[in-house]
mmCIF file of C-alpha atoms and ligand atoms in Angstrom:
data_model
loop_
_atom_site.group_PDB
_atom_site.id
_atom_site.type_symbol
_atom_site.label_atom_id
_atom_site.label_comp_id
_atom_site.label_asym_id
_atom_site.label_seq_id
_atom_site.Cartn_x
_atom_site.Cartn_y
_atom_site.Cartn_z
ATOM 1 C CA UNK A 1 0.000 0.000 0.000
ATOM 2 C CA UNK A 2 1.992 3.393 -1.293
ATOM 3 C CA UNK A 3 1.626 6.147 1.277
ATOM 4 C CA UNK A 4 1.943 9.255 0.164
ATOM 5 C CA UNK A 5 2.898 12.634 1.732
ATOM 6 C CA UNK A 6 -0.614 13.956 1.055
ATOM 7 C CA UNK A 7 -3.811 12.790 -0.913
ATOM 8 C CA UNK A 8 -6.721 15.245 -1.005
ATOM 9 C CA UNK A 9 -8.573 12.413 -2.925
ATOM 10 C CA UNK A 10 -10.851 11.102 0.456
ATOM 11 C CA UNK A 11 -11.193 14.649 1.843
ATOM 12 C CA UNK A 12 -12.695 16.000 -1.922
ATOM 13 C CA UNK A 13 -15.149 12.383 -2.044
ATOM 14 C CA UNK A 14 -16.357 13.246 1.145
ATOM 15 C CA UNK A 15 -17.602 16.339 0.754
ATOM 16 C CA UNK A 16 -18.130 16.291 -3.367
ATOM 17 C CA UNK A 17 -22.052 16.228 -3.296
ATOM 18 C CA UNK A 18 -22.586 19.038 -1.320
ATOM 19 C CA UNK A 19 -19.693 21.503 -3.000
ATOM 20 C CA UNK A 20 -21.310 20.668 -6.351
ATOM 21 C CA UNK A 21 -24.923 21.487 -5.062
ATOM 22 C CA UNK A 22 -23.278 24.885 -4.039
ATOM 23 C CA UNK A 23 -21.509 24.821 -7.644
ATOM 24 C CA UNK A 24 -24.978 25.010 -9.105
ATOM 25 C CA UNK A 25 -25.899 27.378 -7.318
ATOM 26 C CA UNK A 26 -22.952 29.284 -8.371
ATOM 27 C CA UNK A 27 -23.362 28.780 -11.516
ATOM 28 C CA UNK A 28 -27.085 29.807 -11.667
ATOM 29 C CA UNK A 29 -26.327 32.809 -10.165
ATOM 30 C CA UNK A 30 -23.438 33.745 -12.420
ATOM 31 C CA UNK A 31 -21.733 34.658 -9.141
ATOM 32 C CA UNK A 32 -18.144 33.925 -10.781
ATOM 33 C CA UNK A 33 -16.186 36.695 -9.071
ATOM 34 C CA UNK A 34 -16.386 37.981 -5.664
ATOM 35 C CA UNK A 35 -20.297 38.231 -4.837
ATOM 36 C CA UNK A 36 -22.449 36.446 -1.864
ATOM 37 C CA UNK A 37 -20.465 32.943 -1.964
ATOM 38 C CA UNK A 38 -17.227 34.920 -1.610
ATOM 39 C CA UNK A 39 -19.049 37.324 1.215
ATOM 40 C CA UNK A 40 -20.660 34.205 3.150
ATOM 41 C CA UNK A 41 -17.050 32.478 3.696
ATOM 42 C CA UNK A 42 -15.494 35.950 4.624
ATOM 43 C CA UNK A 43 -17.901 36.223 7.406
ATOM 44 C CA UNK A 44 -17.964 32.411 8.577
ATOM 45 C CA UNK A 45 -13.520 32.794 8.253
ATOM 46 C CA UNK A 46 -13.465 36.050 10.189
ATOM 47 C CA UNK A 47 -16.373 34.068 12.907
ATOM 48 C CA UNK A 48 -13.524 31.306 12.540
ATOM 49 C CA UNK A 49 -10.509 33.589 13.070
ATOM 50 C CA UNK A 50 -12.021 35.320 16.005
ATOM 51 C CA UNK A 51 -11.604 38.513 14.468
ATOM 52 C CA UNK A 52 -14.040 41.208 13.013
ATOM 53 C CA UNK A 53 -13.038 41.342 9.398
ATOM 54 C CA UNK A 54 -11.650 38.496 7.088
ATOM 55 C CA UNK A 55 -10.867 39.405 3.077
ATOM 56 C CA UNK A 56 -10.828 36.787 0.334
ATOM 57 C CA UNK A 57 -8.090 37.491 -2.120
ATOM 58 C CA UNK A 58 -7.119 35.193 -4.584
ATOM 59 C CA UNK A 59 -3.968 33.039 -3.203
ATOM 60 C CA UNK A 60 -2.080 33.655 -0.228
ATOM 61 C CA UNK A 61 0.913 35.110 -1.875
ATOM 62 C CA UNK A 62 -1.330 38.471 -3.019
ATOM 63 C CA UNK A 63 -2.707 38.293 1.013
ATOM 64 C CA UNK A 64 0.810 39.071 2.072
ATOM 65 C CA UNK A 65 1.427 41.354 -1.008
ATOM 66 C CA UNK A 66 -1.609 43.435 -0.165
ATOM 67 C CA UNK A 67 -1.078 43.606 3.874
ATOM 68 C CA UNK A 68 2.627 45.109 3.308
ATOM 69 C CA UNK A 69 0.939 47.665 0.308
ATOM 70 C CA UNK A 70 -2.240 48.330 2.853
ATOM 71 C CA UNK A 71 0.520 48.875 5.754
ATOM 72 C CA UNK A 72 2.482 51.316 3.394
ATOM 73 C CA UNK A 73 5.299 49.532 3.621
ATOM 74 C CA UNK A 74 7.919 50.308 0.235
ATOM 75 C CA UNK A 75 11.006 51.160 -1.318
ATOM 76 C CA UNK A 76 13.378 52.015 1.845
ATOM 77 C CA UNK A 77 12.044 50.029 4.690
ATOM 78 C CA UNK A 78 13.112 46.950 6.086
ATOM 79 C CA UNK A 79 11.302 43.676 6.900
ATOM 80 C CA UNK A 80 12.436 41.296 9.343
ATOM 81 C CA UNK A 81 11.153 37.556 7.685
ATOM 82 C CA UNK A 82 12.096 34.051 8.718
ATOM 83 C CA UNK A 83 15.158 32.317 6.406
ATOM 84 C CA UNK A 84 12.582 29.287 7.213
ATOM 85 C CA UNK A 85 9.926 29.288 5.132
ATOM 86 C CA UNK A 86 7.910 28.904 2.219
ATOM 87 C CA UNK A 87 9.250 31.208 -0.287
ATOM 88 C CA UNK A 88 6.147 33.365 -0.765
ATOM 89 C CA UNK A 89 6.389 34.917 2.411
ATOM 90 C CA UNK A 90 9.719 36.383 0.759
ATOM 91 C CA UNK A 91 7.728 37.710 -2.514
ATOM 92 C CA UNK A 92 5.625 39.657 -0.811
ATOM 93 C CA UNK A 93 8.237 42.053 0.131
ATOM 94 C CA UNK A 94 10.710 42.129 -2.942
ATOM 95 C CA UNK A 95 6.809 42.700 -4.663
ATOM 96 C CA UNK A 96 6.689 45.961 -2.803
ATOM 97 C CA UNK A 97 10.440 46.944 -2.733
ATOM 98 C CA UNK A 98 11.248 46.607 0.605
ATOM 99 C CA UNK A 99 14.322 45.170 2.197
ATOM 100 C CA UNK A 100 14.277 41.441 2.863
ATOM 101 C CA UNK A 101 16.381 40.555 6.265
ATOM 102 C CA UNK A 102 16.097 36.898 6.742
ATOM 103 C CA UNK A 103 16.561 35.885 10.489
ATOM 104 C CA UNK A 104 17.274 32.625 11.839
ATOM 105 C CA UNK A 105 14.893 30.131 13.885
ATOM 106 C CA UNK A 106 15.580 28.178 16.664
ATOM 107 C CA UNK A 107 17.276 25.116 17.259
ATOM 108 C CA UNK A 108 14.156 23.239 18.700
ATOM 109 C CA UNK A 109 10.338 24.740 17.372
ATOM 110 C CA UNK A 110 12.031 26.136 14.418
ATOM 111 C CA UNK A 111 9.905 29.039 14.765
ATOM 112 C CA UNK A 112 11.305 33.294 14.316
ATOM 113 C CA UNK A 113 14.217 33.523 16.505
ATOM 114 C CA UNK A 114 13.405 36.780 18.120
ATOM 115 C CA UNK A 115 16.847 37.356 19.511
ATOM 116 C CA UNK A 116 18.313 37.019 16.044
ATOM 117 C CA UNK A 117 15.656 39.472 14.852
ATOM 118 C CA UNK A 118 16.005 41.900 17.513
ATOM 119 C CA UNK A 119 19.636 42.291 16.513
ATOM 120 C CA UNK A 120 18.593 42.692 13.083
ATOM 121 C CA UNK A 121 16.332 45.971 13.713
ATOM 122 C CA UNK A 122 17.682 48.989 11.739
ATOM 123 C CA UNK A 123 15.724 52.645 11.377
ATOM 124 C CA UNK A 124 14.664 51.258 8.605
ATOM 125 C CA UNK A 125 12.847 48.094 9.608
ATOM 126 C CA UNK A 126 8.821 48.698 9.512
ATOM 127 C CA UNK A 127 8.113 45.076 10.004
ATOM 128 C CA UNK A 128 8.071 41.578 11.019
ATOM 129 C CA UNK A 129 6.582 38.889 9.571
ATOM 130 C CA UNK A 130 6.322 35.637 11.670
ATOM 131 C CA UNK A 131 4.993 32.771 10.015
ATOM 132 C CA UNK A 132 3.579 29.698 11.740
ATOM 133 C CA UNK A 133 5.464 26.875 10.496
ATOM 134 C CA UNK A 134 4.004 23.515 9.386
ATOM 135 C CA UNK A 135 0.985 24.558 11.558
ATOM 136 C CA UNK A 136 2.554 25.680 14.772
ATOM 137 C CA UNK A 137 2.361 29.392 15.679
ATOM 138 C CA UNK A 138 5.581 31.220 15.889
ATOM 139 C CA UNK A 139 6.301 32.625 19.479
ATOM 140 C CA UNK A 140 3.735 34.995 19.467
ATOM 141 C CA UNK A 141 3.945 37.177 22.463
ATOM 142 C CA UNK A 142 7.681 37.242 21.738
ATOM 143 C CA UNK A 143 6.998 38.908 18.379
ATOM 144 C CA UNK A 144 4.359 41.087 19.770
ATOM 145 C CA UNK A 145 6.409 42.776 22.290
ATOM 146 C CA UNK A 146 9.549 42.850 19.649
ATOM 147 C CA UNK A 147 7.513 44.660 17.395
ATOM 148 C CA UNK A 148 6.241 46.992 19.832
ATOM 149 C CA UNK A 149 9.414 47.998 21.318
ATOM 150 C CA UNK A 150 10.269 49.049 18.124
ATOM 151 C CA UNK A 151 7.362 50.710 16.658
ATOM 152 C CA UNK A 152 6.777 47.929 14.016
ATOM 153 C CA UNK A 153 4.054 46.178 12.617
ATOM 154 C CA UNK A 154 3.519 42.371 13.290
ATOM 155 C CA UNK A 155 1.838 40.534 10.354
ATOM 156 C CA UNK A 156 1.228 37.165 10.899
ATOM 157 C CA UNK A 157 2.152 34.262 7.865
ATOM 158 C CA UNK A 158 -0.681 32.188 8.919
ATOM 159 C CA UNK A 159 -0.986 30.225 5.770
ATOM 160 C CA UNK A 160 0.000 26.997 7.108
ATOM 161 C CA UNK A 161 -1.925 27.153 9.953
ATOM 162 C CA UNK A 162 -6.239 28.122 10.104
ATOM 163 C CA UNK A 163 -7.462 27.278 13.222
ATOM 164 C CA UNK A 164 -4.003 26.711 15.497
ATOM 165 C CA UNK A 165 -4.394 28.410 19.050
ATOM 166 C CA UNK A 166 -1.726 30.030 20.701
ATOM 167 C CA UNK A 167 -2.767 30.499 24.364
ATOM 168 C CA UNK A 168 -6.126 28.853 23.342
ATOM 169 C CA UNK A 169 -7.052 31.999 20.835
ATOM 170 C CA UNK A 170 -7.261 31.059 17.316
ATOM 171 C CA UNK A 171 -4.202 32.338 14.965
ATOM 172 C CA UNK A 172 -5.044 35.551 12.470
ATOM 173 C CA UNK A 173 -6.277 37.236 15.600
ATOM 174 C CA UNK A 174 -2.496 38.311 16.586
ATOM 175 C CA UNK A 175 -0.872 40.680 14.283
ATOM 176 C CA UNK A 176 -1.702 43.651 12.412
ATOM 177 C CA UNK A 177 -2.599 41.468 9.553
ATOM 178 C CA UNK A 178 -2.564 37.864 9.348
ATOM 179 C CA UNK A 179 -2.713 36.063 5.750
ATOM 180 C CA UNK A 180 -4.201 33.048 4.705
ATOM 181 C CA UNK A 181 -3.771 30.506 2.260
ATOM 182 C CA UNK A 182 -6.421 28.677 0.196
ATOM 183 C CA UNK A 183 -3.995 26.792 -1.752
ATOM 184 C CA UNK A 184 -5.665 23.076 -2.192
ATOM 185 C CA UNK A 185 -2.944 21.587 -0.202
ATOM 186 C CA UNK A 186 -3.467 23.615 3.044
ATOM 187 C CA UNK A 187 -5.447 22.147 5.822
ATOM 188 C CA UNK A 188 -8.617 24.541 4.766
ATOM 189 C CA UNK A 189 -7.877 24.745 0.960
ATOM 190 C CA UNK A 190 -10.185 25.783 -1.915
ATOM 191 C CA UNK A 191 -11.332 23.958 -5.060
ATOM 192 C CA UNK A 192 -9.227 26.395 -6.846
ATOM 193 C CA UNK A 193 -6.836 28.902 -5.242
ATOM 194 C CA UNK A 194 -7.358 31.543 -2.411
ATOM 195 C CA UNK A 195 -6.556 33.543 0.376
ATOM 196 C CA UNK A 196 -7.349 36.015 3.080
ATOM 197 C CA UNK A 197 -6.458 38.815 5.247
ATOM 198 C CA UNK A 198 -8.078 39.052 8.690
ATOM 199 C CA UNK A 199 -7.469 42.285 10.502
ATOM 200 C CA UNK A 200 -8.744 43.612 13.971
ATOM 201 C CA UNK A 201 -8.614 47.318 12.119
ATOM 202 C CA UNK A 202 -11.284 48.662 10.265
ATOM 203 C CA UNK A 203 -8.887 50.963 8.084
ATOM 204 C CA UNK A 204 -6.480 47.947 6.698
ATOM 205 C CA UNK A 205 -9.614 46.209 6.010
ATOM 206 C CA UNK A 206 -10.731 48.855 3.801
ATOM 207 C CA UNK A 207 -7.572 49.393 2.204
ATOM 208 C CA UNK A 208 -7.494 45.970 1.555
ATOM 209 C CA UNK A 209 -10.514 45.822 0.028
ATOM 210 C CA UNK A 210 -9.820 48.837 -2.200
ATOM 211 C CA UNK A 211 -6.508 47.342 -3.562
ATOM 212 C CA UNK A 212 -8.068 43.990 -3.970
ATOM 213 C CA UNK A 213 -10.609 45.482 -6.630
ATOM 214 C CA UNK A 214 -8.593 47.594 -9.272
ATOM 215 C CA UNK A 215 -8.271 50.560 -6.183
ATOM 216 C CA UNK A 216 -12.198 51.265 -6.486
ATOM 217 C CA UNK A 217 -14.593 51.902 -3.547
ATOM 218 C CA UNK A 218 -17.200 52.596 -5.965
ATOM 219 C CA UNK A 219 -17.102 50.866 -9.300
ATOM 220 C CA UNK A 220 -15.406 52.898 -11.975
ATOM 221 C CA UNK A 221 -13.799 55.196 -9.489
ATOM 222 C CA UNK A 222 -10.163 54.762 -9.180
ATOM 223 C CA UNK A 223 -8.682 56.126 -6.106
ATOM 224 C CA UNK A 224 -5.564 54.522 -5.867
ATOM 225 C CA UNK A 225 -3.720 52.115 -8.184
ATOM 226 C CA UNK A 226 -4.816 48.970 -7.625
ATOM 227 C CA UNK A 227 -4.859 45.283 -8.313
ATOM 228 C CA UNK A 228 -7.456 42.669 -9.518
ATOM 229 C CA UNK A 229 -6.866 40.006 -6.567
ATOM 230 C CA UNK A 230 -10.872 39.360 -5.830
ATOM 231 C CA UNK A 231 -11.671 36.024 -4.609
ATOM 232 C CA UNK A 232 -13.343 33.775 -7.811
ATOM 233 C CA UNK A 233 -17.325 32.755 -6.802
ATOM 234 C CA UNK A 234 -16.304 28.649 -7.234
ATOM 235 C CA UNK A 235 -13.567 29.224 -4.718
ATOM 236 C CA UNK A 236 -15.682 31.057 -2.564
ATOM 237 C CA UNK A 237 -18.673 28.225 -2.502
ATOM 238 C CA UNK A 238 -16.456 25.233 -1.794
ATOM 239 C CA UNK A 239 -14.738 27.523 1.107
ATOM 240 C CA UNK A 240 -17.863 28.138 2.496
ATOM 241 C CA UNK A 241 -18.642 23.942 2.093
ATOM 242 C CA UNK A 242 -15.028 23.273 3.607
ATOM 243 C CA UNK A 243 -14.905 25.403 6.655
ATOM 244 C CA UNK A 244 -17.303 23.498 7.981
ATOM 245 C CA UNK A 245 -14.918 20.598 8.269
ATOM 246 C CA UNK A 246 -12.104 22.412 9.126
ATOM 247 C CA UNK A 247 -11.979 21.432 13.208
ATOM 248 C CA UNK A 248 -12.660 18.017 12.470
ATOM 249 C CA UNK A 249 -10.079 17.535 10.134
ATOM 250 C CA UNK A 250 -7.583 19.787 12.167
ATOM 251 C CA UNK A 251 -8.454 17.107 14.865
ATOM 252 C CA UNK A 252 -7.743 13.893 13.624
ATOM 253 C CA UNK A 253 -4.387 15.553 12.189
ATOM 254 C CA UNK A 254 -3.605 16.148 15.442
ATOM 255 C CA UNK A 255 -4.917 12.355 16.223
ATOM 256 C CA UNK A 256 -2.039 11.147 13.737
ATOM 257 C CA UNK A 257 0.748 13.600 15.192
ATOM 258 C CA UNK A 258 -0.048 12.693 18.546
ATOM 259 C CA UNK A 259 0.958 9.363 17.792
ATOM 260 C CA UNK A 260 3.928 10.344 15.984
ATOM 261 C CA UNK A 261 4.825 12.164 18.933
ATOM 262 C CA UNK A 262 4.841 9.477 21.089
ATOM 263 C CA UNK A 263 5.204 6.291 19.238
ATOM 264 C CA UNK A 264 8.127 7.505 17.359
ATOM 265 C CA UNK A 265 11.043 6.664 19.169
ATOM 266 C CA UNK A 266 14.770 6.873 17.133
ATOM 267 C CA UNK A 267 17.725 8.535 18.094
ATOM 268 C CA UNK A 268 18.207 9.775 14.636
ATOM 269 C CA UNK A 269 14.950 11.231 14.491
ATOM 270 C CA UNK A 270 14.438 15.320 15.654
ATOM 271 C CA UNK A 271 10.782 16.285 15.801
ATOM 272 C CA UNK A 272 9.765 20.006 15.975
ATOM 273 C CA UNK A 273 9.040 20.618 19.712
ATOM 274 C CA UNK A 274 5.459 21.414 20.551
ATOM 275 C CA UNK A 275 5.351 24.452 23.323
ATOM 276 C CA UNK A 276 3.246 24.375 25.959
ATOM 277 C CA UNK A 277 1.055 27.564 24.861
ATOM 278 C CA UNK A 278 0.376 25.891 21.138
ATOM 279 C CA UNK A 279 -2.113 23.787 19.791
ATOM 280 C CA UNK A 280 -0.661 23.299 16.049
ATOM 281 C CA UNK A 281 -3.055 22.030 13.218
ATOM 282 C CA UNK A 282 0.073 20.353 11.895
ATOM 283 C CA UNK A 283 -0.127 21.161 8.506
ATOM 284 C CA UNK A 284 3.265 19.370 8.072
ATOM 285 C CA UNK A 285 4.620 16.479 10.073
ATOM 286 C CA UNK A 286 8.407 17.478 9.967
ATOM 287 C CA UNK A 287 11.078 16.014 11.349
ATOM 288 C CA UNK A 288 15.087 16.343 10.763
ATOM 289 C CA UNK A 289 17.506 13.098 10.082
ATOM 290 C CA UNK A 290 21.069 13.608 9.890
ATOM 291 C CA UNK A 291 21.638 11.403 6.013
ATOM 292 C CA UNK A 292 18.498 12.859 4.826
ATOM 293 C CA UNK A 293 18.337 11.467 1.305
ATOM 294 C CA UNK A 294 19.238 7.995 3.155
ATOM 295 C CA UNK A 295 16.070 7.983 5.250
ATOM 296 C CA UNK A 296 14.249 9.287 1.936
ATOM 297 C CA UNK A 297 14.935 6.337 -0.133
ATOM 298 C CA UNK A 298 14.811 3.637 3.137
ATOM 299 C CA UNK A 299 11.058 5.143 3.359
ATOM 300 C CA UNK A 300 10.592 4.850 -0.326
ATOM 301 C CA UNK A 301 11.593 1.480 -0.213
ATOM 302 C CA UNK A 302 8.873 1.018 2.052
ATOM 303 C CA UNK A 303 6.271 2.210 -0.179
ATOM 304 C CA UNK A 304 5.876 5.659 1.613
ATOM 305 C CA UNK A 305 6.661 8.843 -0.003
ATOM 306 C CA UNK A 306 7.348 11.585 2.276
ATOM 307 C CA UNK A 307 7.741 15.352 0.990
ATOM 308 C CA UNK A 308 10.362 18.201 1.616
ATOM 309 C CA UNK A 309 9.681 21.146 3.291
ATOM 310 C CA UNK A 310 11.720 23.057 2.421
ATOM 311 C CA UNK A 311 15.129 21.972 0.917
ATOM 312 C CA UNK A 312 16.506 25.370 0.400
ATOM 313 C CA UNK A 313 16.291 28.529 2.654
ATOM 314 C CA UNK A 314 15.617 31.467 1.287
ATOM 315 C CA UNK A 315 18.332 33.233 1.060
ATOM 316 C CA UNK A 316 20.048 30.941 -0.334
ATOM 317 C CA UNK A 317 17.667 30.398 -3.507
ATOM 318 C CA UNK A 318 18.824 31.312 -6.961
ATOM 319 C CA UNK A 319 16.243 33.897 -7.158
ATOM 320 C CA UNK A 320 17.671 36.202 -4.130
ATOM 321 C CA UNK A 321 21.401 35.357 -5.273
ATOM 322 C CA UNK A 322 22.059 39.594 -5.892
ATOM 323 C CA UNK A 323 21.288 40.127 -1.760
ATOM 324 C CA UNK A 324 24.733 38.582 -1.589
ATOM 325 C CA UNK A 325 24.062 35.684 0.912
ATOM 326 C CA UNK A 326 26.287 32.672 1.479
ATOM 327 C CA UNK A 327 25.687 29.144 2.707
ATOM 328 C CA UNK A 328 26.855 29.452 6.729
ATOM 329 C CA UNK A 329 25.090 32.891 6.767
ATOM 330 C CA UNK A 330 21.793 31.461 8.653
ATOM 331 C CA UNK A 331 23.255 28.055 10.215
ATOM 332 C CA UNK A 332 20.099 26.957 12.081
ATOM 333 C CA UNK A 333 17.911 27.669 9.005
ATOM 334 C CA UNK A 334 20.456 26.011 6.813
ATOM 335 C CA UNK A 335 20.433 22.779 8.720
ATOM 336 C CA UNK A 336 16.893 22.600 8.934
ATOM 337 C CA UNK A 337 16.695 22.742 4.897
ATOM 338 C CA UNK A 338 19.373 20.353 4.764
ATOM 339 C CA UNK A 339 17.933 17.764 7.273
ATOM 340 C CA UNK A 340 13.833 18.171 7.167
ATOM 341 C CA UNK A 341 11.716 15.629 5.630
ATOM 342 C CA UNK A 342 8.185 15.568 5.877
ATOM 343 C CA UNK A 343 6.074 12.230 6.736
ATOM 344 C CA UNK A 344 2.806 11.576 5.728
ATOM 345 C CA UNK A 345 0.261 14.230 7.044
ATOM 346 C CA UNK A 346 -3.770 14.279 6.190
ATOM 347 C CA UNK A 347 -6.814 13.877 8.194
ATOM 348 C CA UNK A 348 -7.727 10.669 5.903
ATOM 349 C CA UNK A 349 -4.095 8.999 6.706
ATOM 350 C CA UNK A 350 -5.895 5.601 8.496
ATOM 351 C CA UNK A 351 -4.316 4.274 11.776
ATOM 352 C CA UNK A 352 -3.291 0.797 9.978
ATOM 353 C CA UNK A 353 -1.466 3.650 7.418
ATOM 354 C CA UNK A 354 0.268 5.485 10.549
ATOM 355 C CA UNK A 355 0.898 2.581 12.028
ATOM 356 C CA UNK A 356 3.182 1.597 9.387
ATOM 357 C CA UNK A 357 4.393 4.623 9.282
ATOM 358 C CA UNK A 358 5.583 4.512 12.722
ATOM 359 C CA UNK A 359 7.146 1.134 12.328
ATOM 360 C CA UNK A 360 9.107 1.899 8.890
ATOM 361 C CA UNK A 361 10.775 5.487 11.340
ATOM 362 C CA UNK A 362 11.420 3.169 14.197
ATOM 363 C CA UNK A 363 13.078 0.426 12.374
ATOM 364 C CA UNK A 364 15.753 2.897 10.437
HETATM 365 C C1 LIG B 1 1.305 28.401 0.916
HETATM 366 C C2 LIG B 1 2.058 29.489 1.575
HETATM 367 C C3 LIG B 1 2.018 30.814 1.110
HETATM 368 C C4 LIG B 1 1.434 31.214 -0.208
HETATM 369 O O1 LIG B 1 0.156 30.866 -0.464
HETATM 370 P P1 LIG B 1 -0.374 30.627 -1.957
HETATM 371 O O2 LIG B 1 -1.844 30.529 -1.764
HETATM 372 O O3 LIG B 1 0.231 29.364 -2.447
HETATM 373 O O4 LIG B 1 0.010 31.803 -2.771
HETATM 374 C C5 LIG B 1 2.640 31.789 1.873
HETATM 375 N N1 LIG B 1 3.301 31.481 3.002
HETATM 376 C C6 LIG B 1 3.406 30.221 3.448
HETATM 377 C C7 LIG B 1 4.146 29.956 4.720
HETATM 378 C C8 LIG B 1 2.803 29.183 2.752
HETATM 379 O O5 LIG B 1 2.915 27.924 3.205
#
């Protein structure tokens, strides 16, 4: 029996029927882009979020892109990211012509260092992003007080992670801005692409919302330059379908790594430590093996097919080769990228499935 690293196969059988009645209704409404099946999920995400406003966008790169355009952040300022992560978070930035300063993440949740990024704070830096890795938040009260100490904004890469809790309060609730991703993969992901913003402010959110729809308030009117990033109807309708799942599966995912946690028991296996004040959604199951590609093709072997997440660290990827970085710049960050592998991780894995799993990691 092959295991894979993810299969969204079960998940989309489960629910098909009642995503393709809301398809129809889609459909009959010509509600393609943006409109009531779009404006229903933004209110039952920002009820999910805990937060008073939520805005679709179209993926979660363009959420990030809009929060740093919304926050006025540009050409001149600085923002503090982790060298950990998925390489959008980086975009979003270079899209708006800030800075990038990649800090490192620690040794043992792999989260935002915030020492390192302290010592990285310039005049120049406006903000922080911290992004909750593989499901886990970053250390949020950490970043909070960083950024106000120094008068900067704290946007949250929640992507990876609807519906974690950080002391028991959902995640997107934090930061100035938090963005979402839609992307199918993600534990709540579209039939399609998405994304969202949530915000506690009023004035982001209607920034936001301007930007999102070609810089118009009022159709026609143009007030600033602005972008088509609207949320498509058919995304919107099978969000709407999905969120209603989302605990559930977020639960037996944390099932499955609860019994990684504890029934995986090998020296040469490093899982990402869980603090006590977290409640991940594990959108990843990473761990870290010294002979990486060794343990890849031993599981392979094995019939299970684990992913990478992520092989390279940012700074160090061909596209960010003029910032002048070398390998040994970010050491923690590097050795994560060298050493993570990512086992199997969906709500439909079986226990038979994790069980074997769990044997094949012991037995290496
Ligand atoms: C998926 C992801 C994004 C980008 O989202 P898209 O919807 O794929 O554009 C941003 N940040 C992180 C950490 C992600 O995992």
């Amino acid at each position: 029996m092959k295991i894979p690293c993810l299969d969204l196969k079960g998940q989309h059988q489960q629910i098909k029927n009642e995503v393709f009645e809301q398809f129809e209704k889609v459909y009959e409404n010509t509600a393609f882009s943006g409109g009531p099946f779009v404006e229903n999920f933004e209110n039952a995400f920002a009820e999910y979020c805990e937060v008073p406003h939520a805005i679709a966008v179209n993926n979660g790169t363009n959420a990030l892109h809009l929060a740093l355009l919304a926050l006025g952040i540009g050409k001149g300022d600085e923002v503090i990211i982790p060298a950990n992560t998925f390489i959008a978070t980086a975009w979003a930035v270079s899209y708006v012509g800030a800075k990038l300063v990649f800090a490192e993440c620690t040794t043992d949740t792999w989260e935002l260092d915030i020492n390192h990024a302290e010592s990285l704070i310039t005049s120049n830096t406006k903000a922080i992003i911290g992004v909750h890795l593989y499901g886990q938040p970053c250390d949020i009260e950490g970043t909070q007080a960083l950024a106000k100490r120094h008068n900067l904004y704290f946007i949250e890469d929640a992507a990876q992670a609807q519906g974690a809790e950080y002391k028991g309060k959902r995640v997107g609730s934090f930061g100035d801005v938090a963005c979402f991703s839609f992307y199918p993969g993600k534990n709540l992901g579209a039939c399609g692409e998405g994304g969202a913003c949530t915000s506690h402010s009023e004035a982001l959110t209607k920034k936001i919302k301007r930007l999102r729809n070609h810089g118009c308030d009022v159709r026609y009117h143009h007030e600033v330059i602005g972008y088509n990033m609207r949320m498509g109807g058919l995304e919107g309708a099978s969000l709407g379908v999905k969120i209603k799942y989302l605990t559930s599966w977020n639960n037996k995912r944390r099932a499955i790594a609860k019994r990684y946690l504890n029934e995986i028991k090998n020296d040469k296996i490093q899982m990402q430590s869980q603090p006590e004040e977290t409640n991940s959604v594990f959108h990843l199951f990473v761990v870290l093996t010294e002979d990486r590609d060794d343990f890849m093709s031993y599981l392979n072997k094995k019939d299970i097919y684990p992913g990478l997440h992520y092989p390279i660290a940012c700074h160090l990827q061909n596209a960010y080769k003029h910032l002048g970085h070398n390998a040994g710049d970010i050491p923690v960050a590097e050795n994560q990228a060298s050493k993570c592998i990512s086992l199997p991780m969906y709500a439909e894995l079986t226990d038979e499935m994790v069980s074997t799993v769990i044997k094949a990691v012991n037995d290496y």
